[in-house]
Backbone as CSV, one residue per row, in Angstrom:
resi,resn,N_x,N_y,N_z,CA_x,CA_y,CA_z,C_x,C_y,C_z
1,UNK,0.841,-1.187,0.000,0.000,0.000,0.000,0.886,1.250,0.000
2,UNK,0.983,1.930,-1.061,1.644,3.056,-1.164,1.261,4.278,0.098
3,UNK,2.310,4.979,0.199,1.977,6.110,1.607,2.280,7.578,1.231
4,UNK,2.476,8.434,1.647,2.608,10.078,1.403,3.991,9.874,1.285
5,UNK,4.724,9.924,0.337,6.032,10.399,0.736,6.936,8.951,-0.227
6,UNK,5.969,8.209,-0.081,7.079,7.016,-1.024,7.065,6.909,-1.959
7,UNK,8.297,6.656,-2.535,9.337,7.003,-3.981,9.139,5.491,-4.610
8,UNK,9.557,4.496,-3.772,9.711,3.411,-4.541,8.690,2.636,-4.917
9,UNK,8.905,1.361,-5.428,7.594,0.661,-5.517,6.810,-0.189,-4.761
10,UNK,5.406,-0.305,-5.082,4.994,-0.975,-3.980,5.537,-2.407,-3.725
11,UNK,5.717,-2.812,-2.459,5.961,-4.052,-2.007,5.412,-5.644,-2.634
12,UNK,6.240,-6.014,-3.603,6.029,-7.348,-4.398,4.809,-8.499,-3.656
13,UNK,3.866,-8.977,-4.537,3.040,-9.776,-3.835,3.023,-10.852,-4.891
14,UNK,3.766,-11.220,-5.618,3.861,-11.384,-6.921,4.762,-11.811,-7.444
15,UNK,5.234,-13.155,-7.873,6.397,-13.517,-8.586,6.812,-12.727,-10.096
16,UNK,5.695,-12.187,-10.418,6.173,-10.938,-11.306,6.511,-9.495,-11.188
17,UNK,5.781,-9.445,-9.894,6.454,-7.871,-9.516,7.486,-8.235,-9.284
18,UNK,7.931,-8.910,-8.402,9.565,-9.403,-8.081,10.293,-9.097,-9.039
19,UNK,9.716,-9.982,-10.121,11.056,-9.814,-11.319,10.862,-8.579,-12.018
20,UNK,9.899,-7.880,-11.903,10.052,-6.327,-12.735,10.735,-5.614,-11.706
21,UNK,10.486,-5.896,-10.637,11.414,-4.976,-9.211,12.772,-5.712,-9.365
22,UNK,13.235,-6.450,-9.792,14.545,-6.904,-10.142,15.303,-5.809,-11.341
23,UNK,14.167,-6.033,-12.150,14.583,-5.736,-13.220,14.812,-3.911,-13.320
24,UNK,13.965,-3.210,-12.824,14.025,-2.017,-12.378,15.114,-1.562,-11.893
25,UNK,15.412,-2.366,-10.818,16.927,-1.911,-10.166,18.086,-2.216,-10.659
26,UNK,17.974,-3.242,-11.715,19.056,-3.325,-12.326,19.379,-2.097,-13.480
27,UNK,18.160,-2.022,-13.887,18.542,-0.357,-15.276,18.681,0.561,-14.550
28,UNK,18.051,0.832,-13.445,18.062,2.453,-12.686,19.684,2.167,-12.326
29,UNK,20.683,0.778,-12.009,22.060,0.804,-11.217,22.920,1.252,-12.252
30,UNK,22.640,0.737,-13.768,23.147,0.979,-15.086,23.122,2.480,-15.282
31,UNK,21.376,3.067,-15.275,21.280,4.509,-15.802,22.039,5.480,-14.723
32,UNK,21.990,5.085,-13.549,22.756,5.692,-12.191,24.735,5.722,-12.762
33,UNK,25.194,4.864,-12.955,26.554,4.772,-13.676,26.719,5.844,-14.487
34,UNK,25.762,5.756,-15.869,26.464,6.149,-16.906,26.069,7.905,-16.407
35,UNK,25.052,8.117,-15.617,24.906,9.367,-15.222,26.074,10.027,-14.430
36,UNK,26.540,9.578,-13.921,27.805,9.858,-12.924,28.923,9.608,-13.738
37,UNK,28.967,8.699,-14.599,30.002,8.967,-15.439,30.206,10.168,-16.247
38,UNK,29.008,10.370,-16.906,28.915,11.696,-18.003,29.478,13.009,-17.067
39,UNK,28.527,12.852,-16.016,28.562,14.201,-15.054,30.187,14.106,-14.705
40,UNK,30.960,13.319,-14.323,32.037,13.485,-14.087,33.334,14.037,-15.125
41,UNK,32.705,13.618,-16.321,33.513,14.273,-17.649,33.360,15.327,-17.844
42,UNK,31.589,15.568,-17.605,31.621,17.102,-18.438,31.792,18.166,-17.091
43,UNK,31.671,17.637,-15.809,32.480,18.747,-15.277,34.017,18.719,-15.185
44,UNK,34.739,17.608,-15.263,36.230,17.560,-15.580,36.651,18.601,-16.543
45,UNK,35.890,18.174,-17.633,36.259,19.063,-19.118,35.966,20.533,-18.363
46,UNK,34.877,20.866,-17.955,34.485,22.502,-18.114,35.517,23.127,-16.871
47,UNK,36.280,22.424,-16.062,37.429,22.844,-15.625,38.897,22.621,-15.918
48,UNK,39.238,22.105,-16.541,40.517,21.548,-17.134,40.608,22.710,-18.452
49,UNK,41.292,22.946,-18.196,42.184,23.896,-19.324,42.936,23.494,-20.691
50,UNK,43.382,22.149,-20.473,44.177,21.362,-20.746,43.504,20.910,-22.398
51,UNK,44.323,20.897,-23.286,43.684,20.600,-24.499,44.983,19.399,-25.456
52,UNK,44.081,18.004,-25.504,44.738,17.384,-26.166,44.778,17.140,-27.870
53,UNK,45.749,18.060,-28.360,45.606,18.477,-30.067,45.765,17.257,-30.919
54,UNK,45.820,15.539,-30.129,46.081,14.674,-30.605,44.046,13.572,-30.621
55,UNK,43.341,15.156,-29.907,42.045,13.971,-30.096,41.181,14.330,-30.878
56,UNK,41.350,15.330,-32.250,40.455,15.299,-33.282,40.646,14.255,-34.237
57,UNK,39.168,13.647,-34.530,39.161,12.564,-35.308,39.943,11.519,-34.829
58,UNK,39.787,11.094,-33.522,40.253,10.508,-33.103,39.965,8.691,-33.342
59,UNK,40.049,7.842,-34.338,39.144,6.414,-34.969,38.843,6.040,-33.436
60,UNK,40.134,5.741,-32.741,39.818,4.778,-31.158,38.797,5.401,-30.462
61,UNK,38.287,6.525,-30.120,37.876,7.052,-29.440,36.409,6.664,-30.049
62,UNK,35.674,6.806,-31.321,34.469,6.455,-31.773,34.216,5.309,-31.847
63,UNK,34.885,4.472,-31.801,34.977,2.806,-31.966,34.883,2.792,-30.222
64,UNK,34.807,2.862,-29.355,34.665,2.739,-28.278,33.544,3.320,-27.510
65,UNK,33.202,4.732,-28.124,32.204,4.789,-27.404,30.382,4.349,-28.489
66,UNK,30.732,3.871,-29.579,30.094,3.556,-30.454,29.560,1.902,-29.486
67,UNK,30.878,0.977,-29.790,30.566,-0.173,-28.705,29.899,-0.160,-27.785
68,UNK,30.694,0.504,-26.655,30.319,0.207,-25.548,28.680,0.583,-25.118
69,UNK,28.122,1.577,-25.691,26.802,2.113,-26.101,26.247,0.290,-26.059
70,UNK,26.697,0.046,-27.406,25.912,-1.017,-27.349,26.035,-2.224,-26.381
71,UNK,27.171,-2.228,-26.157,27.157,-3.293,-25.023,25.817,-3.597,-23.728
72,UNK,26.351,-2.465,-23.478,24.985,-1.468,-22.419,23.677,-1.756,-22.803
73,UNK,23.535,-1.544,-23.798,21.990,-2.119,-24.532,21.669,-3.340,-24.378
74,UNK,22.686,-4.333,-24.379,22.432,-5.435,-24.870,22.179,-6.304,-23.303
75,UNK,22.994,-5.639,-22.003,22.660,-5.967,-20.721,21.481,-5.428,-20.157
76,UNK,20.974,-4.252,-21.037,19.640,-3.966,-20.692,18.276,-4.893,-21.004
77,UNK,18.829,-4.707,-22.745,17.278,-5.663,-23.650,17.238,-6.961,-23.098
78,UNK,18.784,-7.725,-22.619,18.225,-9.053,-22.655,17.487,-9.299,-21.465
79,UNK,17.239,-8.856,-19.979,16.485,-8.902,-19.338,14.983,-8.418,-19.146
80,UNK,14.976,-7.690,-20.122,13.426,-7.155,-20.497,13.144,-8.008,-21.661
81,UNK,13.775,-8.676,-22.497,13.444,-9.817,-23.410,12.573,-11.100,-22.364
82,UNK,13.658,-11.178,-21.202,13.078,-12.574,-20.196,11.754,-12.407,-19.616
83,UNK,11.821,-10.797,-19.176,10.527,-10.506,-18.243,9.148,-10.129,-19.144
84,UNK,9.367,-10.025,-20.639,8.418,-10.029,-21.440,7.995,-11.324,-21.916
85,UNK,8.876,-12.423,-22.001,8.119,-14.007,-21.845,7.853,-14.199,-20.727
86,UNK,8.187,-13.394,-19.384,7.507,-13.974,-18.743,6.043,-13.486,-18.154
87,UNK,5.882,-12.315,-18.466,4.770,-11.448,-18.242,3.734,-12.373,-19.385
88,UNK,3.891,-12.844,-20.314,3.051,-13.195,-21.091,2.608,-14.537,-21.526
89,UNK,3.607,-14.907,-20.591,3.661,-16.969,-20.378,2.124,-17.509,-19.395
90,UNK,1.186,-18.145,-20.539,-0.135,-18.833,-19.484,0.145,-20.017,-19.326
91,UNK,0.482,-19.787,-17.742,0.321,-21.213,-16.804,-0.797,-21.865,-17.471
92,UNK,-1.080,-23.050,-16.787,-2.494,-24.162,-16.557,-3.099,-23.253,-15.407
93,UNK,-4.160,-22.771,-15.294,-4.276,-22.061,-14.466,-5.494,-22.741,-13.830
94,UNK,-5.864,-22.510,-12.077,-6.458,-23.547,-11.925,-7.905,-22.336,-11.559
95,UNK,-8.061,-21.505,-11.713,-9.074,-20.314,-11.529,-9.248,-19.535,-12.451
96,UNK,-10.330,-19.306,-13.212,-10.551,-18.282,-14.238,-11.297,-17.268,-14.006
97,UNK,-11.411,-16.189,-13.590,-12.341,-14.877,-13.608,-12.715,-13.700,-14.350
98,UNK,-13.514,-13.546,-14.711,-13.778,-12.598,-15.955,-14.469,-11.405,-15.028
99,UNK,-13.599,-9.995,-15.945,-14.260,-9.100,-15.298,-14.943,-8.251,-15.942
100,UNK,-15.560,-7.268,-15.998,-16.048,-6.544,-16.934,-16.139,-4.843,-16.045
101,UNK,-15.684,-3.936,-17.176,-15.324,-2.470,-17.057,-16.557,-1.519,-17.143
102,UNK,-17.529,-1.109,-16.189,-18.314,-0.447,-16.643,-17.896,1.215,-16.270
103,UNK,-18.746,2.416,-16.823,-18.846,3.382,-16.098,-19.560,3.838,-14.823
104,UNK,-19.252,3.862,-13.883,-18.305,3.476,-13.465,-17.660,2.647,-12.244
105,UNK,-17.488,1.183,-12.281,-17.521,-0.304,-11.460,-17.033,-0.569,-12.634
106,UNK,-16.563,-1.829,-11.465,-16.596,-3.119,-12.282,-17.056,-4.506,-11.782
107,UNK,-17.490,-5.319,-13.010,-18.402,-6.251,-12.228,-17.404,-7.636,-12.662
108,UNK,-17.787,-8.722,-12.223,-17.113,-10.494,-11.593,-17.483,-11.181,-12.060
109,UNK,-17.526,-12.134,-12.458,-17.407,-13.340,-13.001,-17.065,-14.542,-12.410
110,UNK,-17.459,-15.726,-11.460,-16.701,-16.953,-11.128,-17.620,-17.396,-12.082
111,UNK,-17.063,-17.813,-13.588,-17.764,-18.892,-14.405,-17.361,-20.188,-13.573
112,UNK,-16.269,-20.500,-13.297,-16.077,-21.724,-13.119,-16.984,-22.178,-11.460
113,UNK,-17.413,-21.824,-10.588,-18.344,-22.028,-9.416,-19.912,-21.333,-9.995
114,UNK,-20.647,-21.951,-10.545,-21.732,-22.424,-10.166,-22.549,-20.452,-10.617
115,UNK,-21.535,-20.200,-11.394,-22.004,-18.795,-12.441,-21.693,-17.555,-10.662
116,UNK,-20.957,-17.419,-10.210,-21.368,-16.207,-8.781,-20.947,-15.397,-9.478
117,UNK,-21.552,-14.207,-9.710,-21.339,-12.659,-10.613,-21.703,-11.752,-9.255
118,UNK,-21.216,-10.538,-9.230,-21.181,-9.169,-8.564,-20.883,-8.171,-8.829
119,UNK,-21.270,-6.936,-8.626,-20.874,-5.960,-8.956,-19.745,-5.067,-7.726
120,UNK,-18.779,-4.356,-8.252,-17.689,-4.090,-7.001,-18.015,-2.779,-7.476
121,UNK,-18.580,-1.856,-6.326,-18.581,-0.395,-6.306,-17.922,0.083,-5.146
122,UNK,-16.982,1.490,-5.437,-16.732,2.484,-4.479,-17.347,2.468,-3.644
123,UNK,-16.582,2.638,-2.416,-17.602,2.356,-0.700,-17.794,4.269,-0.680
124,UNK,-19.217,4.314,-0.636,-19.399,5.764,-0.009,-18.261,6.276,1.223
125,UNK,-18.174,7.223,1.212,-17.609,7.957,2.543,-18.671,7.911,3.611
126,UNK,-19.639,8.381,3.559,-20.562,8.253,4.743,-20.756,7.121,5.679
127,UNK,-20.383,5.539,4.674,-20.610,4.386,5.100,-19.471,3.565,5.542
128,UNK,-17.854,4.319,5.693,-16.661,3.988,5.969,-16.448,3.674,7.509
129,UNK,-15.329,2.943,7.408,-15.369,3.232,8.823,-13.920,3.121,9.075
130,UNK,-13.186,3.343,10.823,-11.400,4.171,10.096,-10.548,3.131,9.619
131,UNK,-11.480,1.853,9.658,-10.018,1.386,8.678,-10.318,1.179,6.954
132,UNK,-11.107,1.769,6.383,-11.262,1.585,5.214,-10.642,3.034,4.901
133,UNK,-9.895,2.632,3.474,-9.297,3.780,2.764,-10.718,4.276,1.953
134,UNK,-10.189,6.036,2.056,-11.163,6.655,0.846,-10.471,6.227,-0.624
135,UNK,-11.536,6.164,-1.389,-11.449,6.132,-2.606,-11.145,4.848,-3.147
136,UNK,-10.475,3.881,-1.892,-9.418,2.697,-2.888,-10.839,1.435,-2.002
137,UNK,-11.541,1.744,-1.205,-12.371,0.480,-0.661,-13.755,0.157,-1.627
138,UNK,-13.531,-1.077,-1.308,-15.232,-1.713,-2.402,-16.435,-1.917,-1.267
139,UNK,-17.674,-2.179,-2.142,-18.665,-2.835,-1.273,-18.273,-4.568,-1.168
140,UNK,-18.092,-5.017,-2.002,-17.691,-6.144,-2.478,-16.401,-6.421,-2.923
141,UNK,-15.318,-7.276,-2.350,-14.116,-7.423,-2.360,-14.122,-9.014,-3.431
142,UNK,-12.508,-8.725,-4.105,-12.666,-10.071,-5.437,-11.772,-11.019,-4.128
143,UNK,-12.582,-12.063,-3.779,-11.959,-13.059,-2.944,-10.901,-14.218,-4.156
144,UNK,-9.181,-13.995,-3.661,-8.933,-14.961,-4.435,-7.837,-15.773,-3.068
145,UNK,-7.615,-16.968,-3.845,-6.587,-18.223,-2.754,-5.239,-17.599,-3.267
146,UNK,-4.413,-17.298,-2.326,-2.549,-17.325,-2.512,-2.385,-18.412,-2.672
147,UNK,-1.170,-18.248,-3.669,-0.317,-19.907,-4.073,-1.064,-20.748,-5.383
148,UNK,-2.225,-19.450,-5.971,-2.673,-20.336,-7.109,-2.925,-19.545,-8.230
149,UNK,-2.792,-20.479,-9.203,-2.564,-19.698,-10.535,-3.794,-19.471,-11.312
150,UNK,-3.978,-18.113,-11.113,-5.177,-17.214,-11.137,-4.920,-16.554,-12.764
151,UNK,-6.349,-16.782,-13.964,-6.378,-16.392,-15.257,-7.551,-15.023,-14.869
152,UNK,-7.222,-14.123,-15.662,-8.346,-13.143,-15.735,-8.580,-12.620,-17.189
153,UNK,-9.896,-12.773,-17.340,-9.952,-12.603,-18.348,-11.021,-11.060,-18.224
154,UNK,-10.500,-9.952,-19.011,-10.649,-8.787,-19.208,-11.989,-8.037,-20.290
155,UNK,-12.558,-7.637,-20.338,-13.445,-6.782,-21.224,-13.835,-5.688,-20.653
156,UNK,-15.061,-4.754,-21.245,-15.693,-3.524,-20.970,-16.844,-3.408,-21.396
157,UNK,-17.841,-2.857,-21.341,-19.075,-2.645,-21.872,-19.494,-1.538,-22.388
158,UNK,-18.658,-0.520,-22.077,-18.840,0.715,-22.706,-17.850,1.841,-23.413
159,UNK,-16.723,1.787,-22.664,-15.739,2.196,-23.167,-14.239,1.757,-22.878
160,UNK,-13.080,2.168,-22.648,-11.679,1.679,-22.710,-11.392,1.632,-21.018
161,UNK,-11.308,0.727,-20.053,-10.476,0.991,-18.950,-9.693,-0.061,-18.796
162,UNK,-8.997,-0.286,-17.628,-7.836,-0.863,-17.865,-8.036,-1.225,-16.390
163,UNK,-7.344,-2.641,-15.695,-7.818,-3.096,-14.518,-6.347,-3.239,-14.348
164,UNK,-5.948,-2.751,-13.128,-4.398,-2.856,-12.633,-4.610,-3.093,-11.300
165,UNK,-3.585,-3.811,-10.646,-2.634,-4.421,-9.397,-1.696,-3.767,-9.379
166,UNK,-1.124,-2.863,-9.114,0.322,-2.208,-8.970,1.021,-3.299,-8.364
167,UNK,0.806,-3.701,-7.358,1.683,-4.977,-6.461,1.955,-6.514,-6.824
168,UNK,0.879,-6.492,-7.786,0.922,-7.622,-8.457,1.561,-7.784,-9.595
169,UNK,2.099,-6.774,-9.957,2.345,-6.336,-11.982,1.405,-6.923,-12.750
170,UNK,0.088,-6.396,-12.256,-0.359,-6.857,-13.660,-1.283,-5.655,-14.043
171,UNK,-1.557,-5.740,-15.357,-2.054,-4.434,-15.978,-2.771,-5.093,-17.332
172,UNK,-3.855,-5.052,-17.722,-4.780,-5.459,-18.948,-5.583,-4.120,-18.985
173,UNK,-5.586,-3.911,-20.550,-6.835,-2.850,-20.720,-7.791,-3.718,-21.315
174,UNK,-9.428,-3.057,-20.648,-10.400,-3.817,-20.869,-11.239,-2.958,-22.534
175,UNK,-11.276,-3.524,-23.206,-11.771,-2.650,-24.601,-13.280,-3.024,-24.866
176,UNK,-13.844,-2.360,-25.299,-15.240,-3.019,-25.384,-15.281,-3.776,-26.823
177,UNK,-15.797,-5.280,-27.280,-16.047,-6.282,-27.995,-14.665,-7.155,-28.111
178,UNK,-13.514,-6.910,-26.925,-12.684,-7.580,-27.222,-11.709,-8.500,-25.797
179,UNK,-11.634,-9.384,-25.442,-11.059,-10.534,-24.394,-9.670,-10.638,-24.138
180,UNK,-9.452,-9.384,-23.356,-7.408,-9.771,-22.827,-7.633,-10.733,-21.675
181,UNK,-6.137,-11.155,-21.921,-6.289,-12.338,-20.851,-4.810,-12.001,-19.946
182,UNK,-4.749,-11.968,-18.809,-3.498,-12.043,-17.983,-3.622,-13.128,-16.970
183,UNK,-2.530,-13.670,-16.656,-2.241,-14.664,-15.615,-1.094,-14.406,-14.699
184,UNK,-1.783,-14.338,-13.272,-0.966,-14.111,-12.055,-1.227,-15.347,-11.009
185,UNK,-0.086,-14.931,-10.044,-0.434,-15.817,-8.773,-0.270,-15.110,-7.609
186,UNK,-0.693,-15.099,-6.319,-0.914,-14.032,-5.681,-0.233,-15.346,-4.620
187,UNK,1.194,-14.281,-3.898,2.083,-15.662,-3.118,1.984,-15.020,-1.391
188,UNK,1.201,-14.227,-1.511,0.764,-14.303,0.176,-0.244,-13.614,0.318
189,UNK,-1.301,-13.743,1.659,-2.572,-13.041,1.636,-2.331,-11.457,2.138
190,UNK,-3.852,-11.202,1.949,-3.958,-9.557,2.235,-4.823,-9.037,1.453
191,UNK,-5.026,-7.417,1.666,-5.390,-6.815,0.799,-4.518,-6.286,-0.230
192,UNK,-4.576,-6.036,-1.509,-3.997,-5.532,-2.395,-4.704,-4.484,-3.597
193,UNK,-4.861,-3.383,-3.391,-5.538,-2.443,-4.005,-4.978,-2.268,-4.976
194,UNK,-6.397,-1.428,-6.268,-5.931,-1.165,-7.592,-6.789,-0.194,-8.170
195,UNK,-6.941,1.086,-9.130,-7.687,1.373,-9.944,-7.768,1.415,-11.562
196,UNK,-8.711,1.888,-12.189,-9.137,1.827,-13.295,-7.478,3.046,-13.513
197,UNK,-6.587,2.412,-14.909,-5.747,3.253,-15.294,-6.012,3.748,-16.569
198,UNK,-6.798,3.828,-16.927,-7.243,4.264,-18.642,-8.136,5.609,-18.162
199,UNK,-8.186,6.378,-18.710,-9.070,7.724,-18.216,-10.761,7.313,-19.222
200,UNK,-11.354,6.964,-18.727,-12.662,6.657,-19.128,-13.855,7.216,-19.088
201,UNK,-13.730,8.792,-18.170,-15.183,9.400,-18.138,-14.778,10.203,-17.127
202,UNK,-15.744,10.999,-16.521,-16.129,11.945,-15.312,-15.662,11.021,-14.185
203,UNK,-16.423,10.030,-13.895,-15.878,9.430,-12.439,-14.676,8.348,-12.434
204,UNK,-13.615,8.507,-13.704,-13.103,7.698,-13.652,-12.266,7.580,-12.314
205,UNK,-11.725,8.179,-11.949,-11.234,8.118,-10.310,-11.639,7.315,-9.428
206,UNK,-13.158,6.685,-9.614,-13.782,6.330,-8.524,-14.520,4.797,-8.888
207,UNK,-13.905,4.092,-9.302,-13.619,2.668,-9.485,-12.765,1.791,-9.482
208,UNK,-12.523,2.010,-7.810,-11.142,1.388,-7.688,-11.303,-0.605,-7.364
209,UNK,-10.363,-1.089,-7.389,-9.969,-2.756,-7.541,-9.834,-2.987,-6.400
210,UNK,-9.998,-4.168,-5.463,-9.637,-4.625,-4.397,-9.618,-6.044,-4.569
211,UNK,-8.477,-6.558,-4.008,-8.693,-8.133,-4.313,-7.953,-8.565,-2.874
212,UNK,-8.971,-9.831,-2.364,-8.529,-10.117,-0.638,-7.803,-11.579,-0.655
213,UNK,-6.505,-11.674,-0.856,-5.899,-12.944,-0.676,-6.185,-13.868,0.183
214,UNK,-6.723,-14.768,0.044,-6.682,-15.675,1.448,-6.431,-17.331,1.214
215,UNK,-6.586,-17.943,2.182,-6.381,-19.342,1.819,-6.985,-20.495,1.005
216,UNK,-6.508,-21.004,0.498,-7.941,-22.392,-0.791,-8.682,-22.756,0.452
217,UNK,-8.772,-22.485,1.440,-10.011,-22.806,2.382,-11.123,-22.588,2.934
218,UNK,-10.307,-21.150,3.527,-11.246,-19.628,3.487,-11.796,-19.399,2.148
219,UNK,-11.175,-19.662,0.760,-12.042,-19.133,-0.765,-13.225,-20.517,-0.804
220,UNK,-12.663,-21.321,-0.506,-14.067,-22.363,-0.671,-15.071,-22.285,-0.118
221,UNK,-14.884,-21.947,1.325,-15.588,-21.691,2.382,-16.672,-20.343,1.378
222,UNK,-16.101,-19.461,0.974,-16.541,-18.576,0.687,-17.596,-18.876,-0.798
223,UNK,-17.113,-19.486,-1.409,-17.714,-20.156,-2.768,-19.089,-20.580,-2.469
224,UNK,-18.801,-21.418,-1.324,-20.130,-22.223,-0.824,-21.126,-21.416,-0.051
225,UNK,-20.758,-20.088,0.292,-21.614,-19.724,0.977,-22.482,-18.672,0.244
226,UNK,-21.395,-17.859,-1.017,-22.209,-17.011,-1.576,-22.728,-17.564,-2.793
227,UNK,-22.510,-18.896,-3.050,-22.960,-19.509,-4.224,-24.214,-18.972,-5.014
228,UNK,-25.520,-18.979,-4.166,-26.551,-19.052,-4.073,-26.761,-17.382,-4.059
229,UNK,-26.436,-16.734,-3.025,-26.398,-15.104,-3.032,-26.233,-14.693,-4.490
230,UNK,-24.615,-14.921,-4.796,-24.777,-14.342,-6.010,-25.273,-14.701,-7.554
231,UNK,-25.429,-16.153,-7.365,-26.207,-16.688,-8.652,-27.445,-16.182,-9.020
């Protein structure tokens, strides 16, 4: 859960945030280098007096920094090559949920239990109480099990939004007449908040995501009880 004042990213819940939070710190350690490198030349140069009449057109000097450029590239791309098969690699997944983007909610899907559909709306302020966040709490929370490999399948009904997990890395835009699909696994419980990231209307602000990790025991438990409620 992000706070007033924090820079970094939110805390991994997610064998893919992990590896984009891997991967992050490895380019920011790279872009951090070559920044301190540059800065160290060009203030060297703008104090040094000193002029070497042997470095115009210098071949070694372009052949080196021509390379090494690329070198650099190539320790960059190939780890964003890995984390893009892996962002896009579908497990066997043993849960499928479909969501759908309205203005402005979004509504659920357990096809696979017995059809349970809901709609998840913004919790009024009036009806809060102090431990619910403004803006980021639902009436209805997406109950899923940690430790399992969770498919979501994405749409909209009216116009373009986009359903994000910051903590989870995952991010699908929902389009209207068309089915993205992402696959996560959620590796410990909790809450983990999210909103609509596509700008979609007047209240887009105010359809935010909540999804409550808990155990394949507690979610069964839960299956069986709202079966009937929400069918």
């Amino acid at each position: 859960m992000p706070m007033w004042g924090s820079l970094g990213l939110q805390d991994s819940a997610s064998p893919l945030m992990e590896q984009l939070m891997y991967f992050h710190d490895h380019t920011m350690f790279i872009l951090i280098f070559i920044t301190t490198l540059v800065g160290y030349i060009m203030v060297n140069s703008a104090f040094n007096l000193f002029i070497n009449r042997f470095l115009l057109e210098n071949q070694e000097i372009e052949i080196i920094w021509t390379i090494l450029p690329a070198i650099i590239l190539i320790f960059i791309a190939m780890p964003s090559l890995r984390l893009l098969y892996l962002l896009d690699e579908t497990n066997n997944s043993s849960i499928t949920i479909k969501t759908i983007g309205h203005q402005w909610y979004w509504s659920y899907e357990y096809s696979d239990f017995l059809n349970i559909e809901f709609d998840s709306y913004m919790m009024p302020y009036d009806s809060m109480s102090n431990s619910n966040f403004r803006l980021l709490d639902v009436d209805n929370r997406v109950p899923l099990p940690f430790n399992t490999q969770i498919r979501l399948i994405v749409s909209a009904a009216d116009v373009i939004h986009s359903w994000t997990i910051p903590s989870l890395g995952v991010k699908a835009d929902a389009i209207p007449g068309r089915l993205n699909q992402i696959s996560f696994l959620v590796n410990r419980p909790g809450l983990f908040y999210g909103q609509c990231s596509e700008i979609c209307g007047a209240n887009h602000s105010f359809m935010p995501i909540l999804i409550e990790s808990i155990s394949v025991d507690s979610f069964l438990n839960w299956i069986s009880n709202n079966s009937e409620l929400f069918s």
